[in-house]
Amino acid sequence: MATARAARGGTLVIGGGYAGGHVARLLGRRGATIVGPENFLLFTPLLPEAASGTLEPRHVVVPLRPLCPHAELLLGRVTAVDWEARVAHVESDAGPYEVRYQRAVLALGSVSRVLPIPGLAEHGLGFKDLADAIALRNHVLRRLEAAAAELDREAAAAQLAFVFVGAGYAGVEALAELSDLVEDALRFYPRLRGLPRRWVLVDAAPSILPEIPTRLGEYAARELARRGVEIHTRTTLAAAEEGIVELSSGVRVPARTLVWTAGVQPHPLLAELGLPLDGRGRVLVDSFLHVEGRPDVYALGDCAAVPNAATPGRVDPPTCQHALRQARALARTLAGERRPYAYRMLGQVATLGRYKGIADVLGLRVRGFPGWFVTRTYHLYQLPLPSRKLRVVTDWTTALCFRRDVAELSLLGHPRRLEP
């Protein structure tokens, strides 16, 4: 029989990601109980740098217990919620249990949106969480090893071809950082220096980085093209097979690496909770982040369609800066200060590798080295906890003084079994 416990402070936060973690932190001594599968939140804007080795992987995650010292953290997964009885059912390593609450906050986040494209599930790599980033880094370094071992020049060239599908922030920044990793690692592979490296960026939109102002997007496209990146817009992935990636334009790319970064979708559990959802599967909330038709149930972050009074007629995009402001608004509401959520975005930034970036902050648009510097400064501002900020600054400073680390981490978290 499942054990029962009460949520601290009466507030249950379902999901300990960027949005949920900040709600619990901002509630302070009022207390909350967080239920989530991990004891950390991931700061996704720095994920590409963790994949390329610029940052130590642990430094792009923030432990929840120091972040939320007055909250109770329960590791597990919510499987169902009885909204009338105000009870959440949780599965964990310690067995099933129930959590009774007075107020529930849904912050389940999102998962990668994977389309039913032939061969994608078998041959594609995702880029959504820290495990994906480490796996992609290991895969790219293995391609260098495989290319160095190949005797046939064409086969070696296929090992050094990399296709990224999705030209939003995640795809562009991951491609730029990993191309830097490959170029830096080649000093250890003298046999590969004469071989061409092929980087292909694919997106169905008319241009890359459609979220940012057009001139900055055009600069990003020119900078990537100058580095030899092939950009295929108005194009989709048609199929993938062992060693071949086929595009909707008919182009067939001999490649051993296919990375899928083409968007996200709300957590699948939302469809099972009986809540009102929009056409994209996000929970419908009002301007106070209250779920329609459910007393004392709130939602925010990637899993919710949050209306923004500062941008009438539009809901917030799934970004860290919006999740943080939503968390602040919801914490005020839970504390009894009812004020409609309104936030005007500070700006948009992206790195393009090798001290190049683009930034649109408070109407100021910069690119190149200034854009790279503003991007890093903005990310550091958004990163929680002074200790994490200092660790990241130390990593960045070290990267300026020493060459990039090219060690593979294939056994990280997967030790060999003890055998007699």
Coordinates of C-alpha atoms in Angstrom, one line a residue:
M1 CA 0.0 0.0 0.0
A2 CA 1.3 3.4 -0.9
T3 CA 2.4 5.7 2.0
A4 CA 0.9 9.2 2.2
R5 CA 2.6 12.4 3.1
A6 CA 1.7 16.1 3.0
A7 CA 3.3 18.7 0.8
R8 CA 5.4 21.1 2.8
G9 CA 3.7 24.5 3.0
G10 CA 0.7 22.9 1.3
T11 CA 2.4 23.5 -2.2
L12 CA 3.3 20.6 -4.4
V13 CA 5.6 21.4 -7.4
I14 CA 5.5 18.7 -10.0
G15 CA 8.7 18.9 -11.9
G16 CA 12.0 20.3 -10.7
G17 CA 13.3 22.0 -13.9
Y18 CA 14.1 25.6 -14.4
A19 CA 10.5 26.8 -13.8
G20 CA 9.6 24.5 -11.0
G21 CA 12.9 24.9 -9.2
H22 CA 12.5 28.7 -9.2
V23 CA 8.9 28.6 -7.9
A24 CA 10.1 26.5 -4.9
R25 CA 13.1 28.8 -4.4
L26 CA 11.0 32.0 -4.5
L27 CA 8.4 30.7 -2.1
G28 CA 11.2 30.7 0.5
R29 CA 10.2 29.9 4.0
R30 CA 6.6 29.3 3.0
G31 CA 7.9 25.9 1.9
A32 CA 7.1 23.6 -1.0
T33 CA 7.5 19.9 -1.9
I34 CA 9.2 19.2 -5.3
V35 CA 8.6 15.9 -7.0
G36 CA 10.9 15.2 -9.9
P37 CA 13.2 12.5 -11.4
E38 CA 16.5 14.3 -10.7
N39 CA 18.0 16.4 -7.9
F40 CA 19.1 19.2 -10.2
L41 CA 17.8 21.6 -12.9
L42 CA 19.5 21.9 -16.2
F43 CA 20.5 25.4 -17.5
T44 CA 19.9 24.6 -21.2
P45 CA 21.6 27.7 -22.8
L46 CA 25.0 26.3 -21.7
L47 CA 24.3 22.8 -23.0
P48 CA 26.2 23.3 -26.3
E49 CA 29.3 24.3 -24.4
A50 CA 29.1 21.3 -22.2
A51 CA 28.9 19.1 -25.3
S52 CA 32.0 20.8 -26.8
G53 CA 34.1 20.6 -23.7
T54 CA 34.3 24.3 -23.0
L55 CA 32.4 23.7 -19.8
E56 CA 32.6 20.9 -17.3
P57 CA 29.3 19.0 -17.6
R58 CA 28.4 19.3 -13.9
H59 CA 28.6 23.1 -14.1
V60 CA 25.6 23.4 -16.4
V61 CA 23.3 21.8 -13.8
V62 CA 22.2 23.4 -10.5
P63 CA 21.5 21.1 -7.5
L64 CA 18.0 21.7 -6.2
R65 CA 18.7 21.3 -2.5
P66 CA 21.0 24.3 -2.2
L67 CA 18.8 26.2 -4.7
C68 CA 15.7 25.6 -2.6
P69 CA 16.8 25.2 1.0
H70 CA 13.3 25.5 2.4
A71 CA 11.7 23.0 0.0
E72 CA 11.4 19.2 0.4
L73 CA 12.7 17.3 -2.6
L74 CA 11.2 13.9 -3.4
L75 CA 12.8 12.0 -6.3
G76 CA 10.2 10.1 -8.3
R77 CA 7.7 10.5 -11.1
V78 CA 4.1 11.6 -10.8
T79 CA 2.0 9.0 -12.5
A80 CA -1.5 10.3 -11.8
V81 CA -3.3 13.1 -9.9
D82 CA -6.7 13.0 -8.2
W83 CA -7.6 16.7 -8.5
E84 CA -10.8 16.4 -6.4
A85 CA -9.0 14.7 -3.5
R86 CA -5.8 16.7 -4.1
V87 CA -3.5 13.7 -4.0
A88 CA -0.6 13.0 -6.4
H89 CA 0.5 9.4 -7.0
V90 CA 4.3 9.0 -7.3
E91 CA 6.5 6.1 -8.3
S92 CA 10.1 6.1 -6.9
D93 CA 13.0 3.8 -6.2
A94 CA 11.6 3.6 -2.6
G95 CA 8.3 2.4 -3.9
P96 CA 5.0 4.1 -4.6
Y97 CA 3.6 6.9 -2.3
E98 CA 1.0 9.6 -2.3
V99 CA 1.5 13.3 -1.7
R100 CA -1.4 15.4 -0.4
Y101 CA -1.4 19.1 -1.2
Q102 CA -3.4 22.3 -1.0
R103 CA -2.0 23.9 -4.2
A104 CA -0.4 22.1 -7.1
V105 CA 2.1 23.6 -9.6
L106 CA 2.7 21.9 -12.9
A107 CA 6.2 22.4 -14.2
L108 CA 6.8 19.3 -16.2
G109 CA 8.7 21.0 -19.0
S110 CA 9.0 19.5 -22.5
V111 CA 10.5 16.6 -24.4
S112 CA 12.0 16.4 -27.9
R113 CA 9.5 16.4 -30.7
V114 CA 10.4 13.4 -32.8
L115 CA 8.6 12.9 -36.1
P116 CA 7.8 9.5 -37.8
I117 CA 10.6 9.9 -40.3
P118 CA 12.1 6.6 -41.6
G119 CA 15.3 5.8 -39.9
L120 CA 15.3 8.8 -37.5
A121 CA 14.7 6.8 -34.3
E122 CA 17.4 4.3 -35.3
H123 CA 20.1 6.6 -36.5
G124 CA 19.4 10.1 -35.0
L125 CA 20.9 11.6 -31.9
G126 CA 18.9 14.0 -29.7
F127 CA 20.1 17.1 -28.0
K128 CA 17.7 17.9 -25.1
D129 CA 19.5 17.1 -21.8
L130 CA 22.9 16.6 -20.3
A131 CA 23.0 12.9 -21.2
D132 CA 22.3 13.8 -24.9
A133 CA 25.2 16.4 -24.8
I134 CA 27.7 13.9 -23.4
A135 CA 26.6 11.2 -25.8
L136 CA 26.9 13.6 -28.8
R137 CA 30.4 14.6 -27.7
N138 CA 31.5 11.0 -27.4
H139 CA 29.9 10.2 -30.7
V140 CA 31.7 13.1 -32.5
L141 CA 35.1 12.1 -31.0
R142 CA 34.5 8.5 -32.0
R143 CA 34.0 9.6 -35.5
L144 CA 37.4 11.1 -35.5
E145 CA 38.9 7.8 -34.3
A146 CA 36.9 5.9 -36.9
A147 CA 38.1 8.3 -39.7
A148 CA 41.7 7.9 -38.6
A149 CA 41.4 4.1 -38.8
E150 CA 39.7 4.1 -42.3
L151 CA 42.0 3.2 -45.2
D152 CA 39.4 4.4 -47.8
R153 CA 39.3 8.1 -48.3
E154 CA 35.6 8.3 -49.1
A155 CA 34.7 6.2 -46.0
A156 CA 36.9 8.4 -43.9
A157 CA 35.2 11.5 -45.3
A158 CA 31.7 10.1 -44.4
Q159 CA 32.9 9.8 -40.8
L160 CA 33.7 13.5 -40.8
A161 CA 30.2 14.6 -42.1
F162 CA 27.7 15.9 -39.6
V163 CA 24.0 16.7 -40.3
F164 CA 22.0 18.8 -37.9
V165 CA 18.2 19.0 -38.4
G166 CA 16.7 22.1 -36.8
A167 CA 18.2 25.6 -37.1
G168 CA 16.9 27.2 -34.0
Y169 CA 19.1 28.1 -31.0
A170 CA 19.9 24.5 -30.0
G171 CA 20.8 23.4 -33.5
V172 CA 22.9 26.4 -34.5
E173 CA 24.8 26.6 -31.2
A174 CA 25.4 22.9 -31.0
L175 CA 26.8 22.7 -34.6
A176 CA 29.0 25.8 -34.0
E177 CA 30.5 24.4 -30.7
L178 CA 31.0 20.9 -32.0
S179 CA 32.7 22.1 -35.2
D180 CA 35.1 24.0 -33.0
L181 CA 35.7 20.8 -31.0
V182 CA 36.5 18.9 -34.2
E183 CA 38.8 21.6 -35.5
D184 CA 40.7 21.8 -32.2
A185 CA 40.9 18.0 -31.9
L186 CA 42.4 17.5 -35.4
R187 CA 45.8 18.6 -34.2
F188 CA 46.1 15.1 -32.7
Y189 CA 45.0 13.5 -36.0
P190 CA 47.7 14.3 -38.6
R191 CA 46.2 11.7 -41.0
L192 CA 42.9 13.7 -41.1
R193 CA 44.2 17.2 -41.7
G194 CA 43.8 16.9 -45.5
L195 CA 40.3 15.4 -45.3
P196 CA 37.3 17.8 -45.8
R197 CA 34.9 18.1 -42.9
R198 CA 31.3 18.5 -43.9
W199 CA 28.7 20.3 -41.7
V200 CA 25.1 20.4 -42.9
L201 CA 22.3 22.5 -41.2
V202 CA 18.8 21.7 -42.3
D203 CA 15.5 23.5 -41.4
A204 CA 12.0 23.7 -42.9
A205 CA 11.8 27.5 -42.2
P206 CA 12.9 30.1 -44.8
S207 CA 15.9 31.1 -42.7
I208 CA 17.9 30.0 -39.7
L209 CA 17.3 31.3 -36.2
P210 CA 13.8 32.7 -37.2
E211 CA 13.2 33.9 -33.6
I212 CA 15.8 36.7 -33.8
P213 CA 15.8 39.9 -35.9
T214 CA 16.4 39.3 -39.6
R215 CA 19.7 41.1 -39.9
L216 CA 21.2 39.2 -37.0
G217 CA 19.9 35.9 -38.5
E218 CA 21.5 36.8 -41.9
Y219 CA 24.8 37.6 -40.2
A220 CA 24.7 34.2 -38.4
A221 CA 24.0 32.5 -41.8
R222 CA 26.9 34.3 -43.4
E223 CA 29.3 33.5 -40.5
L224 CA 28.4 29.8 -40.6
A225 CA 28.7 29.7 -44.4
R226 CA 32.1 31.3 -44.1
R227 CA 33.2 28.4 -41.9
G228 CA 32.0 26.0 -44.6
V229 CA 28.6 25.0 -43.2
E230 CA 26.1 24.0 -45.8
I231 CA 22.7 25.6 -45.0
H232 CA 19.6 24.0 -46.4
T233 CA 16.5 26.1 -45.6
R234 CA 12.9 25.2 -46.7
T235 CA 14.1 21.6 -46.4
T236 CA 13.2 18.7 -44.2
L237 CA 14.7 15.3 -43.3
A238 CA 13.2 12.7 -45.7
A239 CA 14.9 9.5 -44.4
A240 CA 18.0 8.2 -42.7
E241 CA 19.8 4.9 -43.1
E242 CA 23.2 3.5 -42.1
G243 CA 25.7 6.0 -43.4
I244 CA 23.2 8.1 -45.5
V245 CA 21.0 11.1 -44.7
E246 CA 18.4 12.0 -47.3
L247 CA 16.9 15.4 -47.5
S248 CA 13.5 16.4 -49.0
S249 CA 15.3 18.3 -51.7
G250 CA 16.8 15.0 -52.9
V251 CA 20.3 15.7 -51.6
R252 CA 21.9 12.5 -50.1
V253 CA 24.6 13.2 -47.6
P254 CA 27.0 10.3 -46.8
A255 CA 27.3 10.9 -43.0
R256 CA 27.6 8.9 -39.9
T257 CA 26.2 11.6 -37.6
L258 CA 22.6 12.9 -37.6
V259 CA 21.5 15.2 -34.8
W260 CA 17.8 16.1 -34.3
T261 CA 17.1 19.5 -32.7
A262 CA 13.8 20.2 -34.5
G263 CA 11.7 21.5 -31.7
V264 CA 10.1 20.3 -28.5
Q265 CA 6.7 19.3 -27.3
P266 CA 5.0 19.3 -23.9
H267 CA 5.6 16.4 -21.5
P268 CA 3.4 13.4 -22.5
L269 CA 2.0 13.0 -18.9
L270 CA -0.1 16.1 -19.5
A271 CA -2.3 14.2 -21.9
E272 CA -3.2 11.8 -19.1
L273 CA -4.1 14.3 -16.4
G274 CA -7.5 15.4 -17.7
L275 CA -6.5 19.1 -17.9
P276 CA -7.6 21.6 -20.6
L277 CA -4.9 21.6 -23.3
D278 CA -4.3 23.7 -26.4
G279 CA -3.7 22.3 -29.9
R280 CA 0.0 21.7 -29.1
G281 CA -0.7 19.8 -25.9
R282 CA 0.1 22.6 -23.5
V283 CA -2.0 23.3 -20.4
L284 CA -4.3 26.3 -20.7
V285 CA -3.8 28.9 -18.0
D286 CA -5.1 32.4 -17.4
S287 CA -3.0 35.6 -16.7
F288 CA -2.4 34.4 -13.1
L289 CA -1.0 31.1 -14.4
H290 CA -4.1 29.3 -13.0
V291 CA -5.4 26.3 -14.8
E292 CA -8.8 26.8 -16.3
G293 CA -11.5 24.9 -14.3
R294 CA -9.2 23.6 -11.6
P295 CA -9.1 25.4 -8.3
D296 CA -5.6 25.8 -6.8
V297 CA -3.8 24.2 -9.8
Y298 CA -1.3 26.3 -11.6
A299 CA 1.1 25.6 -14.6
L300 CA 4.1 27.4 -16.1
G301 CA 7.2 26.8 -18.2
D302 CA 7.4 24.7 -21.4
C303 CA 4.3 22.7 -20.4
A304 CA 1.9 25.6 -20.3
A305 CA 0.4 28.1 -22.8
V306 CA 1.0 31.2 -20.7
P307 CA -0.6 34.4 -22.0
N308 CA 1.5 37.5 -21.6
A309 CA -0.1 40.9 -20.9
A310 CA 2.9 42.6 -22.4
T311 CA 2.4 40.8 -25.7
P312 CA -1.4 40.5 -26.2
G313 CA -2.7 37.6 -28.3
R314 CA 0.6 35.6 -27.9
V315 CA 1.8 33.0 -25.4
D316 CA 5.3 32.9 -24.1
P317 CA 8.0 30.8 -26.0
P318 CA 9.8 28.0 -24.2
T319 CA 12.8 29.9 -22.9
C320 CA 14.6 30.1 -19.6
Q321 CA 14.1 33.9 -19.3
H322 CA 10.3 33.5 -19.6
A323 CA 10.2 30.5 -17.2
L324 CA 12.0 32.6 -14.6
R325 CA 9.6 35.5 -14.9
Q326 CA 6.6 33.2 -14.8
A327 CA 8.0 31.7 -11.7
R328 CA 8.3 35.1 -10.1
A329 CA 4.7 36.0 -11.0
L330 CA 3.4 32.7 -9.7
A331 CA 5.3 32.9 -6.4
R332 CA 3.7 36.3 -5.9
T333 CA 0.3 34.9 -6.6
L334 CA 0.8 32.0 -4.2
A335 CA 1.9 34.5 -1.6
G336 CA -1.5 36.3 -2.0
E337 CA -0.4 39.1 -4.3
R338 CA -2.6 38.8 -7.4
R339 CA -1.1 40.6 -10.3
P340 CA -1.5 39.5 -14.0
Y341 CA 1.6 38.2 -15.5
A342 CA 3.4 40.6 -17.9
Y343 CA 6.9 40.4 -19.1
R344 CA 8.6 42.1 -22.0
M345 CA 11.6 40.1 -23.2
L346 CA 15.0 41.5 -22.4
G347 CA 16.5 40.2 -25.6
Q348 CA 17.7 37.2 -27.5
V349 CA 21.3 35.9 -27.8
A350 CA 23.2 33.1 -29.4
T351 CA 26.8 32.0 -29.7
L352 CA 28.3 31.0 -33.1
G353 CA 31.6 29.5 -31.7
R354 CA 35.1 30.9 -31.9
Y355 CA 34.4 34.2 -30.1
K356 CA 31.5 35.0 -32.4
G357 CA 27.9 35.6 -31.4
I358 CA 24.7 37.6 -32.0
A359 CA 22.7 39.5 -29.4
D360 CA 19.6 41.7 -29.3
V361 CA 19.3 43.0 -25.8
L362 CA 17.0 45.9 -24.9
G363 CA 17.0 47.0 -28.5
L364 CA 20.7 47.0 -28.8
R365 CA 21.8 44.6 -31.6
V366 CA 25.5 43.5 -31.7
R367 CA 27.3 40.7 -33.5
G368 CA 30.8 39.2 -33.8
F369 CA 33.0 39.4 -30.7
P370 CA 30.7 42.0 -28.9
G371 CA 27.8 39.7 -29.6
W372 CA 29.7 36.7 -28.1
F373 CA 30.7 38.7 -25.0
V374 CA 27.1 39.9 -24.4
T375 CA 25.7 36.4 -24.9
R376 CA 28.1 35.0 -22.3
T377 CA 27.4 37.8 -19.9
Y378 CA 23.6 37.3 -20.3
H379 CA 23.9 33.6 -19.7
L380 CA 25.9 34.2 -16.6
Y381 CA 23.3 36.6 -15.3
Q382 CA 20.6 34.0 -15.8
L383 CA 22.5 31.2 -14.2
P384 CA 21.4 30.5 -10.6
L385 CA 23.6 30.4 -7.5
P386 CA 26.9 32.4 -7.1
S387 CA 28.8 29.1 -6.8
R388 CA 27.7 28.0 -10.2
K389 CA 28.5 31.3 -11.7
L390 CA 32.0 31.2 -10.3
R391 CA 32.6 27.6 -11.6
V392 CA 31.4 28.6 -15.1
V393 CA 33.6 31.7 -15.1
T394 CA 36.6 29.6 -14.0
D395 CA 35.9 27.1 -16.9
W396 CA 35.7 30.0 -19.4
T397 CA 38.9 31.5 -18.1
T398 CA 40.7 28.1 -18.3
A399 CA 39.5 27.7 -21.9
L400 CA 41.1 31.0 -22.8
C401 CA 44.5 29.8 -21.5
F402 CA 44.5 26.1 -22.5
R403 CA 43.5 24.1 -25.5
R404 CA 40.2 22.3 -25.5
D405 CA 40.0 18.9 -23.8
V406 CA 39.3 16.1 -26.2
A407 CA 38.8 13.3 -23.7
E408 CA 35.9 10.9 -24.4
L409 CA 33.5 10.3 -21.6
S410 CA 31.8 7.1 -22.9
L411 CA 31.8 5.3 -19.5
L412 CA 30.5 8.3 -17.6
G413 CA 27.6 6.9 -15.5
H414 CA 28.0 3.5 -17.1
P415 CA 30.7 1.6 -15.2
R416 CA 31.7 -1.9 -16.2
R417 CA 30.1 -4.7 -14.2
L418 CA 32.0 -6.5 -11.5
E419 CA 32.9 -9.9 -12.7
P420 CA 34.9 -12.7 -11.1

